[in-house]
């Protein structure tokens, strides 16, 4: 069922000498359908929370991985977030190979609990690769 909703956009060979796609990844774009939340929050309230979130320099977040906890600044991972009718457009940075899940950002941004997070649909729409990898891709096409 999950595979029926997936689409393949590009396939290209990667030389063993090149960095992996994961190493070239510098960002991810998400589209988040928040229409179920609009019963509890108005668009104006959401816009206000976005403005407040983006105005902060630091937003502490306890990240768990492999049984270890690490305190990170959630704000530095958020490139941009905008409300477009019933969807949030969220652009997330990847810093030194580390990334934060969109659901954690959304939870902090809109102060959502686990049940509320389950109501929204988070869709990754684009992986952003480093300029270096894009230049190499253009060179190969010539």
Coordinates of N, CA, C and O in Angstrom, one line a residue:
X1 N 0.8 -1.2 0.0 CA 0.0 0.0 0.0 C 0.9 1.3 0.0 O 0.6 2.2 -0.7
X2 N 1.9 1.3 0.8 CA 2.8 2.4 0.9 C 3.5 2.6 -0.5 O 3.7 3.7 -0.9
X3 N 3.9 1.5 -1.1 CA 4.6 1.6 -2.4 C 3.8 2.2 -3.5 O 4.3 2.7 -4.5
X4 N 2.5 2.0 -3.4 CA 1.6 2.6 -4.5 C 1.6 4.1 -4.5 O 1.4 4.7 -5.6
X5 N 1.9 4.7 -3.4 CA 1.9 6.2 -3.4 C 3.3 6.8 -3.7 O 3.5 8.0 -3.6
X6 N 4.3 6.0 -3.9 CA 5.6 6.5 -4.2 C 5.9 6.6 -5.7 O 5.3 5.8 -6.5
X7 N 6.7 7.5 -6.0 CA 7.1 7.7 -7.4 C 8.6 7.8 -7.5 O 9.2 8.4 -6.7
X8 N 9.2 7.3 -8.6 CA 10.6 7.4 -8.9 C 10.8 8.6 -9.8 O 10.2 8.7 -10.9
X9 N 11.6 9.6 -9.4 CA 11.8 10.8 -10.2 C 13.1 10.8 -11.0 O 13.2 11.3 -12.1
X10 N 14.2 10.1 -10.5 CA 15.4 10.2 -11.2 C 16.3 9.0 -10.8 O 16.3 8.6 -9.6
X11 N 17.0 8.4 -11.7 CA 17.9 7.3 -11.5 C 19.2 7.8 -12.2 O 19.2 8.2 -13.4
X12 N 20.3 7.7 -11.5 CA 21.6 8.0 -12.2 C 22.7 7.1 -11.5 O 22.6 6.8 -10.3
X13 N 23.7 6.8 -12.3 CA 24.8 6.0 -11.7 C 25.6 6.9 -10.8 O 25.8 8.1 -11.0
X14 N 26.2 6.3 -9.8 CA 27.1 7.0 -8.8 C 28.4 6.3 -8.8 O 28.4 5.1 -8.5
X15 N 29.5 6.9 -9.1 CA 30.8 6.3 -9.1 C 31.1 6.0 -7.7 O 30.8 6.7 -6.7
X16 N 31.8 4.9 -7.4 CA 32.3 4.6 -6.1 C 33.2 5.6 -5.5 O 33.4 5.7 -4.3
X17 N 33.8 6.5 -6.4 CA 34.7 7.6 -5.9 C 33.9 8.8 -5.4 O 34.4 9.6 -4.7
X18 N 32.6 8.9 -5.8 CA 31.8 10.0 -5.4 C 31.3 9.8 -4.0 O 31.1 8.7 -3.6
X19 N 31.0 10.9 -3.3 CA 30.3 10.8 -2.0 C 28.9 10.2 -2.2 O 28.3 10.4 -3.3
X20 N 28.4 9.5 -1.2 CA 27.1 8.9 -1.3 C 26.0 10.0 -1.4 O 26.3 11.2 -1.0
X21 N 24.8 9.7 -1.8 CA 23.7 10.7 -1.8 C 23.5 11.2 -0.4 O 23.3 12.4 -0.3
X22 N 23.6 10.4 0.6 CA 23.4 10.9 2.0 C 24.4 11.9 2.3 O 24.1 12.9 3.1
X23 N 25.7 11.7 1.9 CA 26.7 12.7 2.2 C 26.6 14.0 1.4 O 27.0 15.1 1.8
X24 N 25.9 14.0 0.3 CA 25.7 15.1 -0.6 C 24.4 15.9 -0.1 O 24.2 17.1 -0.5
X25 N 23.6 15.3 0.7 CA 22.3 15.9 1.1 C 22.5 17.1 2.0 O 23.2 16.9 3.0
X26 N 22.0 18.2 1.7 CA 22.1 19.4 2.5 C 20.8 20.0 3.0 O 20.7 20.8 3.9
X27 N 19.7 19.4 2.5 CA 18.4 19.9 2.9 C 17.3 19.0 2.4 O 17.4 18.2 1.5
X28 N 16.1 19.2 3.0 CA 14.9 18.5 2.6 C 13.7 19.4 2.6 O 13.6 20.3 3.5
X29 N 12.8 19.3 1.6 CA 11.6 20.1 1.6 C 10.4 19.2 1.9 O 10.3 18.1 1.3
X30 N 9.5 19.7 2.7 CA 8.3 19.0 3.1 C 7.1 19.8 2.8 O 7.1 21.0 2.9
X31 N 6.0 19.1 2.5 CA 4.7 19.7 2.5 C 3.8 19.0 3.5 O 3.7 17.8 3.5
X32 N 3.2 19.7 4.4 CA 2.5 19.1 5.5 C 1.1 19.6 5.5 O 0.8 20.8 5.6
X33 N 0.2 18.6 5.3 CA -1.3 18.9 5.3 C -1.7 19.1 6.7 O -1.8 18.1 7.5
X34 N -2.1 20.3 7.1 CA -2.5 20.5 8.5 C -4.0 20.8 8.6 O -4.5 21.3 9.7
X35 N -4.8 20.5 7.6 CA -6.2 20.7 7.6 C -6.9 20.2 8.9 O -7.8 20.9 9.4
X36 N -6.5 19.0 9.4 CA -7.2 18.5 10.6 C -7.0 19.4 11.8 O -7.8 19.5 12.7
X37 N -5.9 20.2 11.8 CA -5.6 21.1 12.9 C -6.4 22.4 12.9 O -6.5 23.1 13.9
X38 N -6.9 22.7 11.7 CA -7.6 24.0 11.6 C -9.0 24.0 12.3 O -9.6 25.0 12.4
X39 N -9.4 22.9 12.9 CA -10.5 22.8 13.7 C -10.2 23.4 15.1 O -11.1 23.9 15.8
X40 N -8.9 23.3 15.5 CA -8.5 23.8 16.8 C -7.8 25.1 16.8 O -7.7 25.9 17.7
X41 N -7.1 25.4 15.6 CA -6.3 26.6 15.5 C -6.8 27.4 14.2 O -7.1 26.8 13.2
X42 N -6.7 28.7 14.3 CA -7.0 29.5 13.1 C -5.7 29.7 12.3 O -4.6 29.6 12.9
X43 N -5.8 30.0 11.0 CA -4.6 30.3 10.2 C -3.8 31.5 10.9 O -2.6 31.4 10.9
X44 N -4.5 32.4 11.5 CA -3.8 33.6 12.1 C -3.0 33.1 13.3 O -1.9 33.5 13.5
X45 N -3.5 32.1 14.1 CA -2.8 31.6 15.2 C -1.6 30.8 14.7 O -0.5 30.9 15.3
X46 N -1.7 30.1 13.6 CA -0.6 29.3 13.1 C 0.5 30.3 12.6 O 1.6 30.1 12.8
X47 N 0.0 31.3 11.9 CA 1.0 32.3 11.4 C 1.8 32.9 12.5 O 3.0 33.2 12.5
X48 N 1.1 33.2 13.6 CA 1.7 33.8 14.8 C 2.7 32.9 15.4 O 3.8 33.3 15.8
X49 N 2.4 31.6 15.5 CA 3.4 30.6 16.0 C 4.6 30.5 15.1 O 5.7 30.3 15.6
X50 N 4.4 30.5 13.8 CA 5.5 30.5 12.9 C 6.4 31.7 13.1 O 7.6 31.5 13.2
X51 N 5.8 32.8 13.2 CA 6.6 34.1 13.4 C 7.4 34.0 14.7 O 8.5 34.3 14.7
X52 N 6.7 33.5 15.7 CA 7.4 33.4 17.0 C 8.6 32.4 16.9 O 9.7 32.6 17.4
X53 N 8.3 31.3 16.3 CA 9.3 30.2 16.1 C 10.5 30.7 15.4 O 11.7 30.6 15.8
X54 N 10.3 31.4 14.2 CA 11.4 31.9 13.4 C 12.1 33.1 14.0 O 13.3 33.3 13.7
X55 N 11.5 33.8 15.0 CA 12.2 34.9 15.6 C 13.2 34.5 16.6 O 14.1 35.3 17.0
X56 N 13.1 33.2 17.1 CA 14.0 32.7 18.1 C 15.3 32.3 17.5 O 15.4 31.8 16.4
X57 N 16.4 32.5 18.3 CA 17.7 32.1 17.8 C 18.0 30.6 18.3 O 18.7 29.9 17.6
X58 N 17.4 30.3 19.4 CA 17.6 28.9 19.9 C 16.3 28.3 20.4 O 15.5 29.0 21.0
X59 N 16.1 27.0 20.0 CA 15.0 26.3 20.5 C 15.6 24.9 20.9 O 15.9 24.1 20.0
X60 N 15.8 24.7 22.2 CA 16.5 23.5 22.6 C 15.6 22.2 22.4 O 14.3 22.3 22.5
X61 N 16.2 21.2 21.9 CA 15.4 19.9 21.6 C 16.3 18.8 22.0 O 17.5 18.7 21.6
X62 N 15.7 17.8 22.7 CA 16.5 16.6 23.1 C 16.3 15.5 22.1 O 15.2 15.0 21.9
X63 N 17.3 15.3 21.3 CA 17.3 14.3 20.3 C 17.8 13.0 20.8 O 18.8 12.9 21.4
X64 N 17.0 11.9 20.5 CA 17.4 10.6 20.9 C 17.8 9.8 19.7 O 17.1 9.8 18.7
X65 N 18.9 9.1 19.8 CA 19.4 8.2 18.7 C 20.3 7.1 19.3 O 21.2 7.4 20.1
X66 N 19.9 5.9 18.9 CA 20.7 4.7 19.4 C 20.8 4.7 20.9 O 21.9 4.4 21.5
X67 N 19.7 5.1 21.6 CA 19.7 5.0 23.1 C 20.4 6.2 23.7 O 20.5 6.2 25.0
X68 N 21.0 7.1 23.0 CA 21.7 8.2 23.5 C 20.9 9.5 23.3 O 20.2 9.7 22.3
X69 N 20.9 10.4 24.3 CA 20.3 11.7 24.2 C 21.3 12.8 24.0 O 22.4 12.8 24.5
X70 N 20.9 13.8 23.1 CA 21.8 14.9 22.8 C 20.9 16.1 22.7 O 19.9 16.1 22.0
X71 N 21.3 17.2 23.3 CA 20.6 18.5 23.2 C 21.1 19.2 22.0 O 22.3 19.4 21.8
X72 N 20.1 19.6 21.1 CA 20.5 20.3 19.9 C 19.6 21.5 19.8 O 18.5 21.6 20.4
X73 N 20.0 22.5 19.0 CA 19.2 23.7 18.7 C 18.3 23.4 17.5 O 18.8 23.4 16.3
X74 N 17.1 23.1 17.8 CA 16.1 22.8 16.7 C 16.0 23.9 15.7 O 15.9 23.7 14.5
X75 N 16.1 25.2 16.1 CA 15.9 26.3 15.2 C 16.9 26.4 14.1 O 16.6 26.7 13.0
X76 N 18.2 26.0 14.3 CA 19.2 26.0 13.3 C 18.9 25.1 12.1 O 19.4 25.3 11.0
X77 N 18.1 24.1 12.3 CA 17.7 23.1 11.3 C 16.6 23.6 10.4 O 16.4 23.1 9.3
X78 N 15.9 24.6 10.8 CA 14.7 25.1 10.0 C 15.2 26.3 9.1 O 15.5 27.4 9.6
X79 N 15.2 26.0 7.8 CA 15.6 27.1 6.9 C 14.4 28.0 6.7 O 14.5 29.2 6.8
X80 N 13.2 27.5 6.5 CA 12.0 28.3 6.3 C 10.8 27.5 6.6 O 10.8 26.2 6.5
X81 N 9.7 28.2 7.0 CA 8.4 27.5 7.1 C 7.3 28.6 6.8 O 7.4 29.7 7.2
X82 N 6.4 28.2 5.9 CA 5.3 29.1 5.5 C 4.0 28.4 5.4 O 4.0 27.2 5.1
X83 N 2.9 29.1 5.7 CA 1.6 28.6 5.6 C 1.0 28.9 4.3 O 1.0 30.1 3.9
X84 N 0.5 27.9 3.6 CA -0.2 28.2 2.3 C -1.5 27.4 2.4 O -1.6 26.2 2.2
X85 N -2.5 28.2 2.7 CA -3.9 27.7 3.0 C -3.9 26.6 4.0 O -3.7 26.8 5.2
X86 N -4.0 25.3 3.6 CA -4.0 24.2 4.6 C -2.7 23.4 4.6 O -2.7 22.3 5.2
X87 N -1.7 23.9 4.0 CA -0.4 23.2 4.0 C 0.7 24.1 4.5 O 0.7 25.3 4.3
X88 N 1.6 23.5 5.2 CA 2.8 24.1 5.7 C 3.9 23.7 4.7 O 4.0 22.5 4.3
X89 N 4.7 24.7 4.2 CA 5.9 24.4 3.4 C 7.1 24.5 4.4 O 7.3 25.6 4.9
X90 N 7.8 23.4 4.6 CA 8.9 23.4 5.6 C 10.1 23.0 4.9 O 10.2 21.9 4.2
X91 N 11.1 23.8 5.0 CA 12.5 23.5 4.4 C 13.4 23.3 5.6 O 13.6 24.2 6.4
X92 N 14.0 22.1 5.6 CA 14.9 21.7 6.7 C 16.3 21.6 6.2 O 16.6 21.0 5.2
X93 N 17.3 22.1 7.0 CA 18.7 22.0 6.7 C 19.2 20.7 7.3 O 18.8 20.2 8.3
X94 N 20.2 20.2 6.6 CA 21.0 19.0 7.2 C 22.3 19.6 7.5 O 23.0 20.2 6.7
X95 N 22.7 19.5 8.8 CA 24.0 20.1 9.3 C 25.0 19.0 9.7 O 24.6 18.2 10.6
X96 N 26.1 19.0 9.1 CA 27.1 18.0 9.4 C 26.6 16.6 9.3 O 26.9 15.7 10.2
X97 N 25.7 16.3 8.3 CA 25.1 15.0 8.2 C 24.0 14.7 9.2 O 23.4 13.6 9.2
X98 N 23.7 15.6 10.1 CA 22.6 15.4 11.1 C 21.3 16.1 10.6 O 21.4 17.2 10.0
X99 N 20.2 15.5 10.9 CA 18.9 16.1 10.5 C 17.9 15.9 11.6 O 18.1 15.0 12.5
X100 N 16.9 16.7 11.6 CA 15.8 16.6 12.6 C 14.5 16.2 11.8 O 14.3 16.7 10.7
X101 N 13.8 15.2 12.3 CA 12.5 14.8 11.6 C 11.5 16.0 11.6 O 11.4 16.7 12.6
X102 N 10.8 16.0 10.5 CA 9.8 17.1 10.4 C 8.8 17.0 11.5 O 8.3 18.1 11.9
X103 N 8.4 15.8 12.0 CA 7.4 15.7 13.0 C 7.9 16.4 14.3 O 7.1 17.0 15.1
X104 N 9.2 16.4 14.6 CA 9.7 17.0 15.8 C 9.6 18.5 15.7 O 9.3 19.2 16.6
X105 N 10.0 19.0 14.5 CA 9.9 20.5 14.2 C 8.4 20.9 14.3 O 8.1 21.9 15.0
X106 N 7.5 20.2 13.7 CA 6.1 20.5 13.7 C 5.6 20.5 15.1 O 4.8 21.4 15.5
X107 N 6.0 19.5 15.9 CA 5.5 19.4 17.3 C 5.9 20.7 18.1 O 5.1 21.3 18.8
X108 N 7.2 21.1 17.9 CA 7.7 22.3 18.6 C 7.0 23.6 18.1 O 6.6 24.4 18.8
X109 N 6.9 23.6 16.8 CA 6.4 24.8 16.1 C 4.9 25.1 16.5 O 4.6 26.2 16.8
X110 N 4.1 24.1 16.5 CA 2.7 24.3 16.8 C 2.2 23.7 18.1 O 1.0 23.7 18.4
X111 N 3.2 23.3 18.9 CA 2.9 22.7 20.2 C 1.9 21.6 20.2 O 0.9 21.6 20.8
X112 N 2.3 20.6 19.4 CA 1.4 19.4 19.1 C 1.8 18.2 20.0 O 2.9 18.0 20.2
X113 N 0.8 17.5 20.4 CA 1.1 16.2 21.1 C 1.1 15.1 20.1 O 0.8 15.3 18.9
X114 N 1.4 13.9 20.5 CA 1.6 12.7 19.6 C 0.3 12.5 18.8 O 0.3 12.2 17.6
X115 N -0.9 12.5 19.5 CA -2.2 12.3 18.8 C -2.4 13.3 17.7 O -2.9 13.0 16.6
X116 N -2.1 14.6 17.9 CA -2.3 15.6 16.9 C -1.3 15.4 15.8 O -1.7 15.7 14.6
X117 N -0.1 15.0 16.1 CA 0.9 14.7 15.0 C 0.4 13.6 14.1 O 0.7 13.7 12.9
X118 N -0.3 12.7 14.6 CA -0.8 11.5 13.8 C -1.9 12.0 12.8 O -2.2 11.3 11.9
X119 N -2.5 13.1 13.1 CA -3.6 13.6 12.2 C -3.1 14.3 11.0 O -3.8 14.4 10.0
X120 N -1.9 14.8 11.0 CA -1.4 15.6 9.9 C -0.6 14.6 8.9 O -0.2 13.5 9.3
X121 N -0.5 15.0 7.7 CA 0.2 14.2 6.7 C 1.5 15.0 6.3 O 1.4 16.1 5.7
X122 N 2.6 14.4 6.6 CA 3.9 15.0 6.3 C 4.4 14.3 5.0 O 4.5 13.0 5.0
X123 N 4.7 15.1 4.0 CA 5.2 14.5 2.7 C 6.5 15.2 2.4 O 6.6 16.4 2.2
X124 N 7.6 14.3 2.2 CA 8.8 14.8 1.7 C 8.7 15.0 0.2 O 8.3 14.1 -0.5
X125 N 9.0 16.2 -0.3 CA 8.8 16.5 -1.7 C 10.1 16.7 -2.5 O 10.1 16.6 -3.7
X126 N 11.2 17.0 -1.7 CA 12.5 17.2 -2.4 C 13.6 17.0 -1.5 O 13.6 17.5 -0.4
X127 N 14.7 16.3 -2.0 CA 15.9 16.3 -1.3 C 16.8 17.3 -2.0 O 16.8 17.4 -3.3
X128 N 17.6 18.1 -1.3 CA 18.4 19.1 -1.8 C 19.9 18.7 -1.7 O 20.3 18.4 -0.6
X129 N 20.6 18.6 -2.8 CA 22.0 18.2 -2.8 C 22.9 19.4 -2.9 O 22.5 20.4 -3.3
X130 N 24.1 19.2 -2.4 CA 25.1 20.3 -2.4 C 25.4 20.8 -3.8 O 25.2 20.1 -4.8
X131 N 25.8 22.0 -3.9 CA 26.2 22.6 -5.1 C 27.2 21.8 -5.9 O 27.1 21.7 -7.1
X132 N 28.2 21.3 -5.1 CA 29.3 20.5 -5.7 C 28.7 19.3 -6.5 O 29.1 19.1 -7.6
X133 N 27.8 18.6 -5.9 CA 27.2 17.4 -6.5 C 26.4 17.8 -7.7 O 26.3 17.1 -8.7
X134 N 25.7 19.0 -7.7 CA 24.9 19.5 -8.8 C 25.8 19.8 -10.0 O 25.5 19.6 -11.1
X135 N 27.0 20.5 -9.7 CA 27.9 20.8 -10.7 C 28.4 19.6 -11.4 O 28.6 19.5 -12.6
X136 N 28.7 18.5 -10.6 CA 29.2 17.3 -11.2 C 28.1 16.6 -12.1 O 28.4 16.1 -13.1
X137 N 26.9 16.8 -11.7 CA 25.8 16.2 -12.4 C 25.7 16.9 -13.8 O 25.5 16.3 -14.8
X138 N 25.8 18.3 -13.8 CA 25.7 19.1 -15.0 C 26.9 18.7 -16.0 O 26.7 18.6 -17.2
X139 N 28.1 18.5 -15.4 CA 29.2 18.1 -16.2 C 29.0 16.8 -16.9 O 29.4 16.6 -18.1
X140 N 28.4 15.9 -16.2 CA 28.2 14.5 -16.8 C 27.2 14.6 -18.0 O 27.2 13.8 -18.9
X141 N 26.2 15.6 -17.9 CA 25.2 15.7 -19.0 C 25.8 16.3 -20.3 O 25.2 16.1 -21.3
X142 N 26.9 17.0 -20.2 CA 27.4 17.7 -21.3 C 28.1 16.7 -22.3 O 28.6 15.7 -22.0

